Short mmCIF file of C-alpha atoms and ligand atoms in Angstrom, two decimals:
data_model
loop_
_atom_site.label_atom_id
_atom_site.label_comp_id
_atom_site.label_asym_id
_atom_site.label_seq_id
_atom_site.Cartn_x
_atom_site.Cartn_y
_atom_site.Cartn_z
CA MET T 58 2.42 30.01 41.50
CA SER T 59 4.51 26.85 41.22
CA PRO T 60 4.85 25.53 37.63
CA SER T 61 2.90 22.38 38.56
CA THR T 62 -0.24 24.34 39.59
CA LYS T 63 0.01 26.92 36.81
CA LYS T 64 -2.84 26.87 34.27
CA TYR T 65 -2.28 27.53 30.56
CA ASP T 66 -4.30 29.40 27.94
CA LEU T 67 -3.03 27.07 25.22
CA VAL T 68 -2.87 23.31 25.85
CA VAL T 69 -1.65 20.88 23.23
CA ALA T 70 -2.35 17.15 23.59
CA ALA T 71 -0.48 14.68 21.38
CA ASN T 72 0.34 11.02 21.89
CA ARG T 73 4.04 11.84 22.20
CA LEU T 74 5.83 14.61 24.00
CA PRO T 75 8.44 16.34 21.81
CA VAL T 76 11.11 14.36 23.69
CA ASP T 77 11.34 10.66 24.56
CA ARG T 78 12.76 9.42 27.85
CA VAL T 79 15.61 6.97 27.29
CA GLU T 80 17.05 5.00 30.20
CA GLY T 81 20.54 3.63 29.58
CA PRO T 82 21.82 0.24 30.90
CA ASP T 83 23.38 1.98 33.94
CA GLY T 84 20.06 3.68 34.81
CA GLU T 85 21.17 7.04 33.43
CA VAL T 86 18.23 8.99 31.93
CA THR T 87 18.52 11.11 28.78
CA TRP T 88 15.87 12.85 26.63
CA ARG T 89 15.96 12.71 22.85
CA THR T 90 13.77 14.28 20.16
CA SER T 91 10.77 12.06 19.33
CA PRO T 92 10.38 10.74 15.79
CA GLY T 93 7.88 12.02 13.23
CA GLY T 94 6.36 15.02 11.54
CA LEU T 95 3.99 16.02 14.34
CA VAL T 96 6.85 16.85 16.68
CA THR T 97 8.83 18.61 13.94
CA ALA T 98 5.88 20.93 13.29
CA MET T 99 4.51 21.52 16.77
CA GLU T 100 7.87 22.00 18.46
CA SER T 101 8.49 25.17 16.48
CA VAL T 102 4.94 26.43 17.14
CA MET T 103 5.11 25.79 20.90
CA LYS T 104 8.59 27.28 21.39
CA GLY T 105 7.17 30.76 20.93
CA SER T 106 4.12 30.35 23.18
CA ASP T 107 3.38 30.11 26.89
CA GLY T 108 1.48 26.85 26.51
CA ALA T 109 1.63 23.33 27.93
CA TRP T 110 2.09 20.05 26.02
CA VAL T 111 0.38 16.91 27.34
CA GLY T 112 1.84 13.63 26.03
CA TRP T 113 3.50 10.29 26.60
CA ALA T 114 7.25 10.15 27.28
CA GLY T 115 7.78 7.16 24.96
CA GLU T 116 8.56 4.51 27.63
CA ALA T 117 6.21 2.27 29.63
CA GLY T 118 5.89 3.14 33.31
CA GLU T 119 4.80 5.87 35.68
CA ALA T 120 4.60 9.38 34.25
CA PRO T 121 7.67 11.51 35.06
CA GLU T 122 6.94 14.77 36.95
CA PRO T 123 5.99 17.73 34.72
CA PHE T 124 9.10 19.56 33.46
CA THR T 125 10.25 22.19 31.00
CA ALA T 126 12.33 21.36 27.90
CA ASP T 127 13.55 23.97 25.41
CA GLY T 128 11.12 26.47 26.92
CA ILE T 129 8.06 24.21 26.49
CA ARG T 130 6.15 23.10 29.59
CA LEU T 131 5.59 19.33 29.39
CA ARG T 132 2.90 17.36 31.30
CA PRO T 133 3.71 13.65 30.85
CA VAL T 134 0.97 10.98 30.76
CA GLY T 135 2.01 7.49 31.93
CA LEU T 136 1.24 4.28 30.02
CA SER T 137 1.64 0.79 31.48
CA ASP T 138 3.33 -2.00 29.48
CA ALA T 139 -0.10 -3.41 28.61
CA GLU T 140 -1.35 0.03 27.50
CA VAL T 141 1.65 0.54 25.22
CA ALA T 142 0.85 -2.86 23.68
CA HIS T 143 -2.94 -2.41 23.44
CA TYR T 144 -3.52 1.33 23.00
CA TYR T 145 -0.39 2.44 21.08
CA GLU T 146 0.93 -0.61 19.19
CA GLY T 147 -2.49 -2.25 19.02
CA PHE T 148 -5.47 0.04 18.46
CA ALA T 149 -3.59 3.14 17.23
CA ASN T 150 -1.04 1.43 15.00
CA ASP T 151 -2.53 -1.94 14.08
CA THR T 152 -6.24 -1.01 13.85
CA LEU T 153 -6.56 2.70 12.99
CA TRP T 154 -3.28 3.23 11.08
CA PRO T 155 -4.04 0.59 8.39
CA ILE T 156 -7.68 1.71 8.01
CA TYR T 157 -6.63 5.36 7.67
CA HIS T 158 -3.97 4.39 5.08
CA ASP T 159 -6.06 2.56 2.47
CA VAL T 160 -5.70 -0.84 4.24
CA ILE T 161 -2.24 -1.37 2.69
CA VAL T 162 -1.99 -4.10 5.33
CA ASN T 163 -5.04 -5.62 7.01
CA ALA T 164 -6.38 -3.99 10.17
CA THR T 165 -6.64 -6.08 13.35
CA PHE T 166 -9.67 -5.70 15.61
CA HIS T 167 -9.64 -6.55 19.31
CA ARG T 168 -12.25 -5.32 21.79
CA TYR T 169 -9.66 -5.16 24.58
CA TRP T 170 -7.49 -2.89 22.41
CA PHE T 171 -10.40 -0.47 22.08
CA SER T 172 -10.96 -0.58 25.88
CA ALA T 173 -7.32 0.42 26.38
CA TYR T 174 -7.70 3.21 23.78
CA GLU T 175 -10.73 4.55 25.63
CA ARG T 176 -8.97 4.37 29.02
CA VAL T 177 -5.84 6.13 27.78
CA ASN T 178 -7.88 8.81 25.94
CA ARG T 179 -9.70 9.46 29.26
CA ARG T 180 -6.33 9.88 31.01
CA PHE T 181 -5.18 12.39 28.39
CA ALA T 182 -8.48 14.30 28.72
CA GLU T 183 -8.06 14.50 32.50
CA ALA T 184 -4.49 15.78 32.17
CA VAL T 185 -5.68 18.42 29.67
CA CYS T 186 -8.47 19.59 32.02
CA GLU T 187 -5.99 19.77 34.90
CA VAL T 188 -3.65 22.23 33.14
CA ALA T 189 -6.15 24.23 31.04
CA ALA T 190 -6.98 27.73 32.29
CA LYS T 191 -10.60 28.92 32.20
CA GLY T 192 -11.63 29.53 28.60
CA ALA T 193 -8.35 28.02 27.33
CA THR T 194 -7.72 26.83 23.78
CA VAL T 195 -7.19 23.06 23.68
CA TRP T 196 -5.52 21.65 20.57
CA VAL T 197 -5.71 17.85 20.31
CA HIS T 198 -3.60 16.00 17.72
CA ASP T 199 -3.96 12.93 15.59
CA TYR T 200 -5.65 9.55 15.40
CA GLN T 201 -4.35 8.32 18.75
CA LEU T 202 -6.59 10.81 20.61
CA GLN T 203 -9.91 10.87 18.75
CA LEU T 204 -12.06 10.40 21.86
CA VAL T 205 -10.37 13.23 23.76
CA PRO T 206 -12.42 16.15 22.30
CA ALA T 207 -15.75 14.78 23.64
CA MET T 208 -14.17 13.74 26.95
CA VAL T 209 -12.75 17.24 27.51
CA ARG T 210 -16.06 18.89 26.55
CA GLU T 211 -17.91 16.73 29.12
CA GLN T 212 -15.74 18.09 31.94
CA ARG T 213 -14.87 21.55 30.62
CA PRO T 214 -17.58 23.22 28.54
CA ASP T 215 -15.70 26.52 29.05
CA VAL T 216 -12.75 25.64 26.77
CA ARG T 217 -12.48 25.85 22.98
CA ILE T 218 -11.48 22.51 21.44
CA GLY T 219 -9.73 21.87 18.12
CA TRP T 220 -8.36 18.63 16.68
CA PHE T 221 -5.92 18.20 13.81
CA ASN T 222 -5.39 14.94 11.92
CA HIS T 223 -1.80 14.51 10.73
CA ILE T 224 -2.72 11.43 8.69
CA PRO T 225 -5.41 10.91 6.03
CA PHE T 226 -9.07 10.42 7.01
CA PRO T 227 -10.36 7.37 5.12
CA PRO T 228 -13.29 7.17 2.68
CA VAL T 229 -16.46 6.01 4.42
CA GLU T 230 -16.28 2.58 2.71
CA LEU T 231 -13.03 1.84 4.61
CA PHE T 232 -13.88 3.71 7.81
CA ALA T 233 -17.11 1.69 8.04
CA GLN T 234 -15.04 -1.45 8.75
CA LEU T 235 -14.21 -0.08 12.19
CA PRO T 236 -16.49 -1.72 14.80
CA TRP T 237 -16.17 1.44 16.98
CA ARG T 238 -16.85 3.88 14.15
CA ARG T 239 -19.73 5.63 15.98
CA ARG T 240 -17.64 6.14 19.11
CA VAL T 241 -14.79 7.64 17.09
CA LEU T 242 -17.07 10.06 15.21
CA GLU T 243 -18.85 11.07 18.42
CA GLY T 244 -15.49 11.58 20.12
CA LEU T 245 -14.34 13.93 17.34
CA LEU T 246 -17.63 15.82 17.32
CA GLY T 247 -16.78 16.98 20.85
CA ALA T 248 -14.48 19.52 19.13
CA ASP T 249 -15.49 22.95 17.82
CA TYR T 250 -13.23 22.66 14.79
CA LEU T 251 -11.55 19.71 13.03
CA GLY T 252 -8.55 20.31 10.76
CA PHE T 253 -7.39 17.89 8.03
CA GLN T 254 -4.48 17.76 5.59
CA ARG T 255 -6.53 17.60 2.38
CA VAL T 256 -9.98 18.76 1.29
CA ALA T 257 -10.79 15.10 0.55
CA ASP T 258 -10.01 14.10 4.17
CA ALA T 259 -12.40 16.72 5.56
CA GLN T 260 -15.06 15.63 3.08
CA ASN T 261 -14.59 11.98 4.06
CA PHE T 262 -15.22 12.91 7.69
CA VAL T 263 -18.35 14.95 6.93
CA ARG T 264 -19.69 12.13 4.75
CA ALA T 265 -19.05 9.56 7.51
CA CYS T 266 -21.08 11.69 9.96
CA ARG T 267 -23.95 11.89 7.46
CA GLN T 268 -23.96 8.25 6.40
CA LEU T 269 -22.99 6.47 9.61
CA LEU T 270 -24.53 8.76 12.25
CA GLY T 271 -27.40 10.15 10.14
CA LEU T 272 -26.45 13.71 11.15
CA PRO T 273 -27.40 16.78 9.10
CA THR T 274 -24.43 18.28 7.23
CA ARG T 275 -24.12 21.42 5.16
CA ALA T 276 -20.94 22.01 3.12
CA ASP T 277 -18.12 21.60 5.69
CA VAL T 278 -20.33 21.83 8.81
CA VAL T 279 -21.90 18.94 10.77
CA SER T 280 -24.76 19.43 13.28
CA VAL T 281 -24.26 17.18 16.29
CA SER T 282 -27.98 16.29 16.46
CA ARG T 283 -31.15 16.74 14.42
CA ASP T 284 -32.40 19.59 16.69
CA ASP T 285 -32.68 22.98 15.01
CA ASP T 286 -30.43 24.64 17.58
CA ALA T 287 -27.86 21.79 17.64
CA ARG T 288 -24.17 22.66 18.16
CA ARG T 289 -22.31 22.74 14.84
CA VAL T 290 -18.78 21.54 14.12
CA ARG T 291 -16.69 22.66 11.15
CA ALA T 292 -14.26 20.33 9.33
CA SER T 293 -11.87 21.75 6.73
CA ALA T 294 -8.42 21.39 5.18
CA VAL T 295 -5.47 23.24 6.66
CA PRO T 296 -2.32 21.51 5.35
CA ILE T 297 0.62 21.33 7.76
CA SER T 298 4.08 22.73 7.01
CA ILE T 299 7.57 23.23 8.42
CA ASP T 300 9.69 25.98 9.94
CA PHE T 301 10.99 27.28 6.60
CA LYS T 302 13.03 30.14 8.03
CA GLY T 303 14.76 28.05 10.72
CA LEU T 304 15.64 25.20 8.36
CA ASP T 305 16.69 27.51 5.54
CA GLU T 306 19.07 29.24 7.98
CA LEU T 307 20.45 25.90 9.16
CA ALA T 308 21.04 24.73 5.58
CA ARG T 309 22.92 27.97 4.76
CA GLN T 310 25.39 27.61 7.61
CA PRO T 311 28.97 27.01 6.45
CA GLU T 312 29.17 23.88 8.69
CA THR T 313 26.11 22.37 6.95
CA GLU T 314 27.50 23.16 3.50
CA ALA T 315 30.88 21.69 4.43
CA ARG T 316 29.22 18.55 5.77
CA ALA T 317 27.15 18.19 2.58
CA LYS T 318 30.35 18.35 0.55
CA GLU T 319 31.98 15.80 2.83
CA ILE T 320 29.00 13.42 2.43
CA ARG T 321 29.33 13.58 -1.35
CA GLU T 322 33.07 13.03 -1.20
CA SER T 323 32.70 10.02 1.08
CA LEU T 324 30.30 8.53 -1.48
CA GLY T 325 32.88 8.94 -4.26
CA ASN T 326 31.47 12.25 -5.62
CA PRO T 327 28.69 10.64 -7.66
CA GLU T 328 27.20 12.47 -10.65
CA THR T 329 23.80 11.89 -9.06
CA LEU T 330 23.15 11.25 -5.38
CA LEU T 331 19.61 9.94 -4.88
CA LEU T 332 18.14 10.01 -1.37
CA GLY T 333 15.17 8.48 0.45
CA VAL T 334 14.31 9.53 4.04
CA ASP T 335 11.39 7.83 5.77
CA ARG T 336 10.26 6.21 8.98
CA LEU T 337 10.47 2.50 8.22
CA ASP T 338 6.71 2.30 7.58
CA TYR T 339 4.82 0.26 4.96
CA THR T 340 2.88 3.40 3.95
CA LYS T 341 6.06 5.05 2.63
CA GLY T 342 6.47 2.84 -0.45
CA ILE T 343 10.15 2.10 0.30
CA GLY T 344 9.83 -1.39 -1.25
CA HIS T 345 8.32 0.03 -4.47
CA ARG T 346 11.16 2.58 -4.68
CA ILE T 347 13.84 -0.05 -4.19
CA LYS T 348 12.20 -2.37 -6.71
CA ALA T 349 12.20 0.42 -9.32
CA TYR T 350 15.81 1.32 -8.53
CA GLY T 351 16.81 -2.36 -8.68
CA GLU T 352 15.38 -2.61 -12.21
CA LEU T 353 17.24 0.56 -13.24
CA LEU T 354 20.45 -1.06 -11.94
CA GLU T 355 19.65 -4.27 -13.80
CA GLU T 356 19.04 -2.36 -17.04
CA ASP T 357 22.26 -0.39 -16.50
CA GLN T 358 20.34 2.90 -16.62
CA VAL T 359 22.02 3.71 -13.30
CA ALA T 360 25.31 2.31 -11.97
CA PRO T 361 27.55 3.10 -8.99
CA PRO T 362 29.68 5.14 -8.50
CA ARG T 363 28.09 7.40 -11.15
CA GLU T 364 24.73 7.12 -9.36
CA VAL T 365 24.46 6.28 -5.66
CA PHE T 366 21.26 5.75 -3.71
CA VAL T 367 21.17 6.51 0.03
CA GLN T 368 18.12 5.26 1.95
CA VAL T 369 17.68 6.54 5.51
CA ALA T 370 15.07 4.32 7.19
CA THR T 371 14.25 5.61 10.66
CA PRO T 372 13.42 2.87 13.20
CA SER T 373 9.67 2.89 13.93
CA ARG T 374 7.07 0.82 15.87
CA GLU T 375 9.40 -2.16 15.94
CA ARG T 376 7.17 -4.36 18.09
CA VAL T 377 4.29 -4.32 15.58
CA ALA T 378 4.48 -7.43 13.34
CA ALA T 379 3.85 -5.58 10.05
CA TYR T 380 6.80 -3.27 10.80
CA ARG T 381 9.10 -6.17 11.70
CA ASP T 382 8.14 -7.94 8.46
CA LEU T 383 8.76 -4.75 6.47
CA ARG T 384 12.24 -4.34 7.93
CA LEU T 385 13.16 -7.92 6.99
CA GLU T 386 11.80 -7.41 3.47
CA ILE T 387 13.59 -4.09 2.85
CA GLU T 388 16.91 -5.18 4.35
CA GLY T 389 16.77 -8.46 2.37
CA GLU T 390 16.17 -6.60 -0.88
CA VAL T 391 18.88 -3.97 -0.23
CA GLY T 392 21.33 -6.80 0.57
CA ARG T 393 20.40 -8.66 -2.61
CA LEU T 394 20.83 -5.58 -4.83
CA ASN T 395 24.13 -4.62 -3.20
CA GLY T 396 25.41 -8.20 -3.64
CA GLU T 397 24.46 -8.04 -7.30
CA TYR T 398 25.41 -4.48 -8.32
CA SER T 399 27.99 -3.05 -5.87
CA ARG T 400 31.70 -3.11 -6.55
CA ILE T 401 34.56 -2.62 -4.09
CA GLY T 402 34.48 1.09 -3.26
CA ALA T 403 31.22 1.62 -5.17
CA GLN T 404 28.08 0.61 -3.29
CA ALA T 405 24.78 0.67 -5.18
CA ILE T 406 22.53 1.42 -2.17
CA GLN T 407 23.63 2.81 1.19
CA TYR T 408 21.11 1.80 3.83
CA LEU T 409 21.07 3.64 7.18
CA HIS T 410 18.73 2.50 9.96
CA HIS T 411 19.33 5.42 12.35
CA SER T 412 18.00 8.71 13.63
CA TYR T 413 20.18 11.79 13.02
CA PRO T 414 20.41 15.28 14.51
CA ARG T 415 18.75 18.01 12.45
CA PRO T 416 22.03 19.53 11.13
CA GLU T 417 22.99 16.12 9.69
CA MET T 418 19.56 15.78 8.04
CA ALA T 419 19.94 19.27 6.54
CA ALA T 420 23.39 18.35 5.18
CA LEU T 421 22.00 15.14 3.64
CA PHE T 422 19.19 17.09 1.93
CA LEU T 423 21.65 19.66 0.65
CA ALA T 424 23.94 16.92 -0.67
CA ALA T 425 21.20 15.03 -2.55
CA ASP T 426 20.57 15.68 -6.26
CA VAL T 427 17.25 13.81 -6.19
CA LEU T 428 14.96 13.13 -3.23
CA VAL T 429 12.65 10.20 -3.89
CA VAL T 430 9.36 10.36 -1.95
CA THR T 431 7.05 7.49 -2.91
CA PRO T 432 4.38 6.88 -0.25
CA LEU T 433 1.39 4.71 -1.10
CA ARG T 434 -0.56 7.01 1.21
CA ASP T 435 0.74 9.83 3.43
CA GLY T 436 -1.07 12.63 5.27
CA MET T 437 1.47 15.26 4.15
CA ASN T 438 5.15 14.13 4.07
CA LEU T 439 7.18 16.88 5.66
CA VAL T 440 10.42 15.36 4.35
CA ALA T 441 9.47 16.62 0.86
CA LYS T 442 9.02 20.18 2.20
CA GLU T 443 12.26 19.95 4.19
CA TYR T 444 14.22 18.95 1.10
CA VAL T 445 12.89 21.87 -0.92
CA THR T 446 13.68 24.23 1.97
CA CYS T 447 17.28 23.01 2.31
CA ARG T 448 17.97 23.56 -1.42
CA HIS T 449 18.61 27.29 -0.98
CA ASP T 450 21.09 26.95 -3.86
CA GLY T 451 18.12 26.27 -6.19
CA GLY T 452 19.53 22.84 -7.15
CA GLY T 453 18.07 19.37 -6.71
CA ALA T 454 14.97 17.55 -7.93
CA LEU T 455 11.99 16.10 -6.07
CA VAL T 456 10.26 12.88 -7.11
CA LEU T 457 6.89 12.91 -5.34
CA SER T 458 4.03 10.43 -5.10
CA GLU T 459 0.57 11.63 -5.99
CA PHE T 460 -0.63 9.83 -2.84
CA ALA T 461 1.21 12.19 -0.46
CA GLY T 462 -0.59 15.26 0.89
CA ALA T 463 2.43 17.30 -0.30
CA PHE T 464 1.40 16.52 -3.92
CA HIS T 465 -1.49 18.96 -3.46
CA GLU T 466 0.97 21.82 -2.90
CA LEU T 467 4.20 20.92 -4.70
CA HIS T 468 2.79 20.61 -8.23
CA GLN T 469 6.16 21.26 -9.87
CA ALA T 470 7.73 18.05 -8.51
CA PHE T 471 8.40 15.02 -10.73
CA ILE T 472 5.08 13.31 -9.94
CA CYS T 473 4.78 9.51 -9.80
CA ASN T 474 2.34 6.73 -9.02
CA PRO T 475 4.53 4.38 -6.93
CA HIS T 476 2.37 1.35 -7.81
CA ASP T 477 3.33 1.86 -11.44
CA ILE T 478 6.91 0.55 -11.36
CA GLU T 479 7.58 1.31 -15.03
CA GLY T 480 6.28 4.87 -14.60
CA LEU T 481 8.27 5.29 -11.38
CA LYS T 482 11.48 4.26 -13.18
CA GLN T 483 10.80 6.79 -15.93
CA THR T 484 10.11 9.52 -13.36
CA ILE T 485 13.34 8.81 -11.46
CA MET T 486 15.28 8.94 -14.74
CA ALA T 487 13.53 12.18 -15.71
CA ALA T 488 14.58 13.69 -12.37
CA ILE T 489 18.18 12.68 -13.15
CA VAL T 490 18.41 13.82 -16.78
CA THR T 491 16.11 16.88 -17.02
CA PRO T 492 18.22 19.95 -17.87
CA GLU T 493 19.45 21.92 -14.87
CA LYS T 494 17.62 25.08 -15.94
CA GLU T 495 14.23 23.37 -15.92
CA LYS T 496 14.93 21.73 -12.55
CA ARG T 497 15.89 25.08 -11.06
CA ARG T 498 12.64 26.60 -12.29
CA LYS T 499 10.70 23.83 -10.55
CA MET T 500 12.70 24.11 -7.34
CA LYS T 501 12.23 27.87 -7.19
CA ALA T 502 8.45 27.57 -7.45
CA MET T 503 8.30 24.86 -4.78
CA ARG T 504 10.51 26.85 -2.41
CA ARG T 505 8.27 29.86 -2.81
CA ARG T 506 5.23 27.76 -1.93
CA VAL T 507 6.81 26.37 1.27
CA ALA T 508 8.22 29.75 2.28
CA ASP T 509 4.75 31.35 1.92
CA HIS T 510 2.96 28.50 3.70
CA ASP T 511 5.21 27.70 6.64
CA VAL T 512 4.36 26.09 9.95
CA GLN T 513 3.64 29.42 11.66
CA ARG T 514 1.06 30.25 9.01
CA TRP T 515 -0.42 26.74 9.37
CA ALA T 516 -0.77 27.13 13.15
CA ALA T 517 -2.21 30.64 12.81
CA ARG T 518 -4.78 29.42 10.27
CA PHE T 519 -5.75 26.46 12.43
CA LEU T 520 -6.22 28.65 15.52
CA GLU T 521 -8.13 31.26 13.53
CA ASN T 522 -10.47 28.58 12.15
CA LEU T 523 -10.96 27.27 15.69
CA GLU T 524 -11.75 30.72 17.04
CA HIS T 525 -14.40 31.41 14.39
CA ALA T 526 -15.88 27.88 14.07
CA PRO T 527 -18.41 26.89 12.91
CA GLU T 528 -18.22 30.05 10.75
CA ARG T 529 -15.39 30.61 8.27
CA PRO T 530 -13.02 33.42 9.18
CA GLU T 531 -12.60 36.28 6.73
CA ARG T 532 -9.72 35.42 4.42
CA SER T 533 -7.45 37.69 2.39
CA THR T 534 -7.51 37.26 -1.40
CA SER T 535 -4.19 35.39 -1.38
CA GLU T 536 -5.46 33.02 1.34
CA ARG T 537 -8.64 32.35 -0.63
CA GLU T 538 -6.57 31.69 -3.76
CA ALA T 539 -4.40 29.24 -1.81
CA ASP T 540 -7.51 27.41 -0.57
CA GLU T 541 -8.90 27.25 -4.09
CA ALA T 542 -5.59 25.96 -5.50
CA HIS T 543 -5.64 23.25 -2.85
CA ALA T 544 -9.21 22.25 -3.66
CA THR T 545 -8.34 22.15 -7.38
CA ALA T 546 -5.34 19.88 -6.74
CA ASP T 547 -7.61 17.63 -4.72
CA ARG T 548 -10.13 17.41 -7.53
CA ARG T 549 -7.34 16.81 -10.05
CA ALA T 550 -5.97 13.93 -7.97
CA ARG T 551 -9.40 12.31 -7.86
CA GLU T 552 -9.89 12.77 -11.61
CA LEU T 553 -6.49 11.20 -12.20
CA HIS T 554 -7.57 8.14 -10.22
CA HIS T 555 -10.89 7.89 -12.04
CA ALA T 556 -9.06 8.04 -15.35
CA ARG T 557 -6.70 5.15 -14.69
CA GLY T 558 -7.99 3.27 -11.63
CA PRO T 559 -6.38 3.33 -8.15
CA ARG T 560 -3.46 1.01 -8.93
CA GLY T 561 -2.39 2.46 -12.29
CA ARG T 562 -0.61 0.25 -14.81
CA HIS T 563 2.26 -2.15 -14.09
P1 ADP U 833 5.93 10.91 9.52
O1 ADP U 833 5.25 11.94 10.36
O2 ADP U 833 5.01 9.88 8.96
O3 ADP U 833 7.11 10.28 10.17
P2 ADP U 833 6.95 13.12 7.82
O4 ADP U 833 7.72 13.07 6.55
O5 ADP U 833 5.78 14.04 7.79
O6 ADP U 833 6.53 11.63 8.20
O7 ADP U 833 7.89 13.61 9.00
C1 ADP U 833 9.07 12.94 9.35
C2 ADP U 833 9.95 13.86 10.17
O8 ADP U 833 10.95 13.07 10.81
C3 ADP U 833 10.68 14.90 9.35
O9 ADP U 833 10.80 16.09 10.09
C4 ADP U 833 12.05 14.25 9.12
O10 ADP U 833 13.12 15.16 8.89
C5 ADP U 833 12.26 13.51 10.41
N1 ADP U 833 13.11 12.34 10.19
C6 ADP U 833 12.89 11.32 9.36
N2 ADP U 833 13.88 10.42 9.41
C7 ADP U 833 14.77 10.89 10.31
C8 ADP U 833 16.02 10.40 10.82
N3 ADP U 833 16.54 9.25 10.41
N4 ADP U 833 16.64 11.14 11.75
C9 ADP U 833 16.09 12.30 12.16
N5 ADP U 833 14.93 12.80 11.72
C10 ADP U 833 14.27 12.11 10.81
O1 F6P U 834 1.82 11.67 11.82
C1 F6P U 834 1.64 10.37 12.17
C2 F6P U 834 2.43 9.92 13.39
O2 F6P U 834 1.91 8.88 14.09
C3 F6P U 834 2.60 11.05 14.36
O3 F6P U 834 1.68 11.02 15.39
C4 F6P U 834 4.03 10.94 14.71
O4 F6P U 834 4.62 12.17 14.43
C5 F6P U 834 4.69 10.00 13.71
O5 F6P U 834 3.70 9.48 12.94
C6 F6P U 834 5.60 8.99 14.37
O6 F6P U 834 4.90 7.90 14.88
P1 F6P U 834 5.14 7.27 16.32
O7 F6P U 834 4.80 8.34 17.31
O8 F6P U 834 4.22 6.11 16.38
O9 F6P U 834 6.58 6.90 16.40
#
């Protein structure tokens, strides 16, 4: 059978393929790893399986022919210029993204954006049905493809359909703003199982079905109609992770260790190297972090070259106005602080607007004494887990926002509320000055957590939930304990917010 007619027992559909097509000025085509956590996680899952990945190649135009990259069979979906603008930059990233991230910036609503979203979701569903073998498992990803589950079910009742949300699912009060809220919920209810990062996300979804669609719900299960024998869909938390073993091995390589040393030397061997690594996205709280660091510089609590801050800000969604504005704001502020506090040979903040190969990222993590992760809202934040994984030497400290999904697992981090600038400053200073022994204790516990809950375990749990849905699969004692710990962290986060209000003190 030729690869283009072959059918697959596992089909993954995500907005992006794991590689983006890049055409150079002379027409030469190269493929480069796509940005973001979804690709980081799913690439390692798919490498070991005989499955197909349906997705967009990252450039407007006709879909390239299906091909194989790094052992993964890829089935590209084409998007026209207008569809990139209306479906991807518009509805996905200027309507859904703000609503699903606490409306940090206002959401924009256009009916023609939703039409494009519907049309592109239909195209993805058709591509999935084309490559799925009879009875296949179809795993749909993220907010860009919420209509796909119902569209696939319409054509292929024989397949098993799961969907995983890499970002938060909003409380019903925010979700209700969406003019197409019914369509989105009905689209998702085409799945057999829906996976979310946090317990609260799954609960928000179930509540939205009850309140906005009037559907019967029981614990984490929604009935798709009021009939007694209605199909039932389960929604629960299954937090994503990373390839601990692969990254740990990379970080231990002599080349990575040598490069980490070289990075520190080139920065003047600071006593403390602080690092931020984020897509340049307004959800990541980069501005809050830089404001706090700027005040620490002003108060002389930190000063280069004793302390140096490196901010890697990966280019992202650069044609969306809110992202362009953010870039101007961040670069303006970094320039102002460097003008004020740098000296010749001693820069206060190093700002890098680039993507790097994985070995370079591992070396950066290994070199950093403190990683500062301050999202205002984030589904998980894999960067936090990557940092912990790279610190095989047991060193380093993690400052982590309570609004990142990772907070629910990495309890031993230096926890902060990024809206509370005074508190954030104190937390950064605590991460710098806490005795080494105490920091090592924290790092050890966090490493154990990530090692035990790696991406393979995440994928296995998701697929097991999908297989048994709407029932819960039998879980071992340690799995049940992990679920309970997660639910407790979720409850604790909500109690924390009740106690001091969502914005904290300034
Ligand atoms: P998101 O999915 O919102 O981008 P995550 O923190 O979950 O956020 O995942 C980001 C992923 O992208 C991580 O695997 C991280 O290592 C990678 N990454 C971030 N910045 C860069 C960069 N400048 N170069 C290469 N990889 C990067
Ligand atoms: O997890 C959220 C997400 O949109 C993913 O789908 C993707 O991994 C990442 O952020 C990067 O976003 P984009 O594909 O828009 O560059």
